Amino acid sequence: MDAPILLATNALLSTAAAVIMFVVFLTRKTYPGFGHWVVGILCLALGAAMLIPGALPSTGMIRVTRNALLVGGLLLVLHGVLIFRNARVIYWLECLIFLSFLGVFSYFSVDPNSIDERIVIYSSYAGMLSFAIVYATLHRRPPHFGSNDVMLAVWLSVYGVLCFLRIGQELLSPENTTAFETLKGVGSFYAMAQILTVQLMTLTLISINSNGSTERAKPDCAKAKRNSVLSARRPMTQSFSLMRRVRQYSGTRLRSRCLVIVARKSSGRIFRGCCTFAKTVWLGR
């Protein structure tokens, strides 16, 4: 297959994946991190579109922008996975990774003939980010989550290994370049791996979001069940509390009534005794 046809197919399939992610984001319930996945897949699609030979002028700025979109897309997917798994996000480290890539890649983009160095730099960052996504996906994986995240981790592990194999091939045999633009040697194989990576990432990330809705619905159902049980018990508890208050109030009123009666009888007897005593004293005079 010719290079323009294969790379144009890569761009179209990546764009379709980005559109699917965006539609899911607008029409379905999504969880934190999914928006970063949408932007990441969009960056991968734009980077793939810029790979088409003859579509854009071959300048240093275009080369830097194209590869920055590809690396930035993987970095955004990693960021979304960390948020989705409720893991700690180290923002300064992410910025340092992206800025270091821009600095090193821009330095080797000045010379158009430094294609081997650029391939090594891009493959190093893409491989490391792929393995980082694998670790973030499996590190905080809930039990009984499903197999979609495992599929994502397996394929990204394969893709990371391919990236480092590409580095080895570039260093051992520089005459057999693996650049997507030329598709010499096994360059077409790496281009197809790039296409498959974007498609599998789209499908698995959508499925992971669906599994996330199922897993997060279980605690909500359990909480709702506990609330219903507590609501059923609450009237009985309230009735017992009311009866207790009635008994306490009744007992208080009864004790008060008895004290009043005793006080009245006692005061009457004391008054009559005082009168009798006064009369006796008066008559004794």
Short mmCIF file of N, CA, C and O in Angstrom, two decimals, residues 20 22 71 83 91 100 103 115 130 141 149 158 170 219 231 235 240 246 251:
data_model
loop_
_atom_site.label_atom_id
_atom_site.label_comp_id
_atom_site.label_asym_id
_atom_site.label_seq_id
_atom_site.Cartn_x
_atom_site.Cartn_y
_atom_site.Cartn_z
N ILE A 20 -16.39 9.56 17.66
CA ILE A 20 -17.15 8.62 18.49
C ILE A 20 -16.98 8.97 19.97
O ILE A 20 -17.96 8.98 20.74
N PHE A 22 -16.30 11.87 21.23
CA PHE A 22 -16.99 13.13 21.51
C PHE A 22 -18.50 12.93 21.60
O PHE A 22 -19.17 13.52 22.46
N VAL A 71 2.40 12.81 21.19
CA VAL A 71 2.84 12.58 22.58
C VAL A 71 1.86 13.19 23.57
O VAL A 71 1.55 12.60 24.61
N ILE A 83 -7.15 10.18 36.80
CA ILE A 83 -8.34 10.79 37.41
C ILE A 83 -9.45 9.76 37.57
O ILE A 83 -10.14 9.71 38.59
N TYR A 91 1.00 17.16 38.53
CA TYR A 91 0.90 18.07 37.39
C TYR A 91 2.28 18.56 36.94
O TYR A 91 2.54 18.68 35.74
N SER A 100 10.02 18.78 28.24
CA SER A 100 11.31 18.17 27.87
C SER A 100 11.24 17.56 26.47
O SER A 100 12.21 17.66 25.70
N GLY A 103 11.47 20.44 24.00
CA GLY A 103 12.81 21.00 23.90
C GLY A 103 13.75 20.12 23.10
O GLY A 103 14.42 20.58 22.16
N ILE A 115 16.27 12.62 10.98
CA ILE A 115 15.03 11.87 11.16
C ILE A 115 15.22 10.69 12.11
O ILE A 115 14.31 10.33 12.87
N SER A 130 3.19 4.76 27.23
CA SER A 130 2.34 3.56 27.09
C SER A 130 2.45 2.67 28.32
O SER A 130 1.44 2.20 28.87
N ARG A 141 -6.97 -1.00 40.02
CA ARG A 141 -8.08 -1.67 39.35
C ARG A 141 -9.01 -2.30 40.38
O ARG A 141 -8.60 -3.13 41.20
N ASP A 149 -10.27 -3.01 30.59
CA ASP A 149 -9.04 -2.34 30.99
C ASP A 149 -7.83 -3.26 30.87
O ASP A 149 -6.72 -2.81 30.57
N VAL A 158 2.10 -4.14 24.39
CA VAL A 158 2.64 -4.55 23.09
C VAL A 158 3.13 -3.33 22.31
O VAL A 158 4.21 -3.35 21.71
N GLU A 170 16.34 1.52 14.68
CA GLU A 170 16.91 2.77 14.19
C GLU A 170 18.38 2.90 14.58
O GLU A 170 19.21 3.40 13.82
N PRO A 219 -22.16 0.78 44.88
CA PRO A 219 -22.22 1.47 46.19
C PRO A 219 -23.46 2.33 46.34
O PRO A 219 -24.01 2.43 47.42
N SER A 231 -35.21 4.12 56.72
CA SER A 231 -36.50 4.81 56.61
C SER A 231 -37.63 3.95 57.13
O SER A 231 -38.58 4.44 57.73
N PRO A 235 -40.04 5.17 61.48
CA PRO A 235 -41.35 5.37 62.13
C PRO A 235 -41.48 4.58 63.43
O PRO A 235 -42.01 5.08 64.41
N PHE A 240 -41.62 4.58 69.32
CA PHE A 240 -41.09 4.22 70.62
C PHE A 240 -40.62 5.45 71.39
O PHE A 240 -40.83 5.58 72.60
N VAL A 246 -44.22 10.12 76.35
CA VAL A 246 -45.55 10.16 76.98
C VAL A 246 -45.48 9.59 78.38
O VAL A 246 -46.05 10.14 79.34
N GLY A 251 -45.63 10.20 83.96
CA GLY A 251 -45.06 9.99 85.29
C GLY A 251 -44.74 11.28 85.99
O GLY A 251 -44.95 11.42 87.20
#
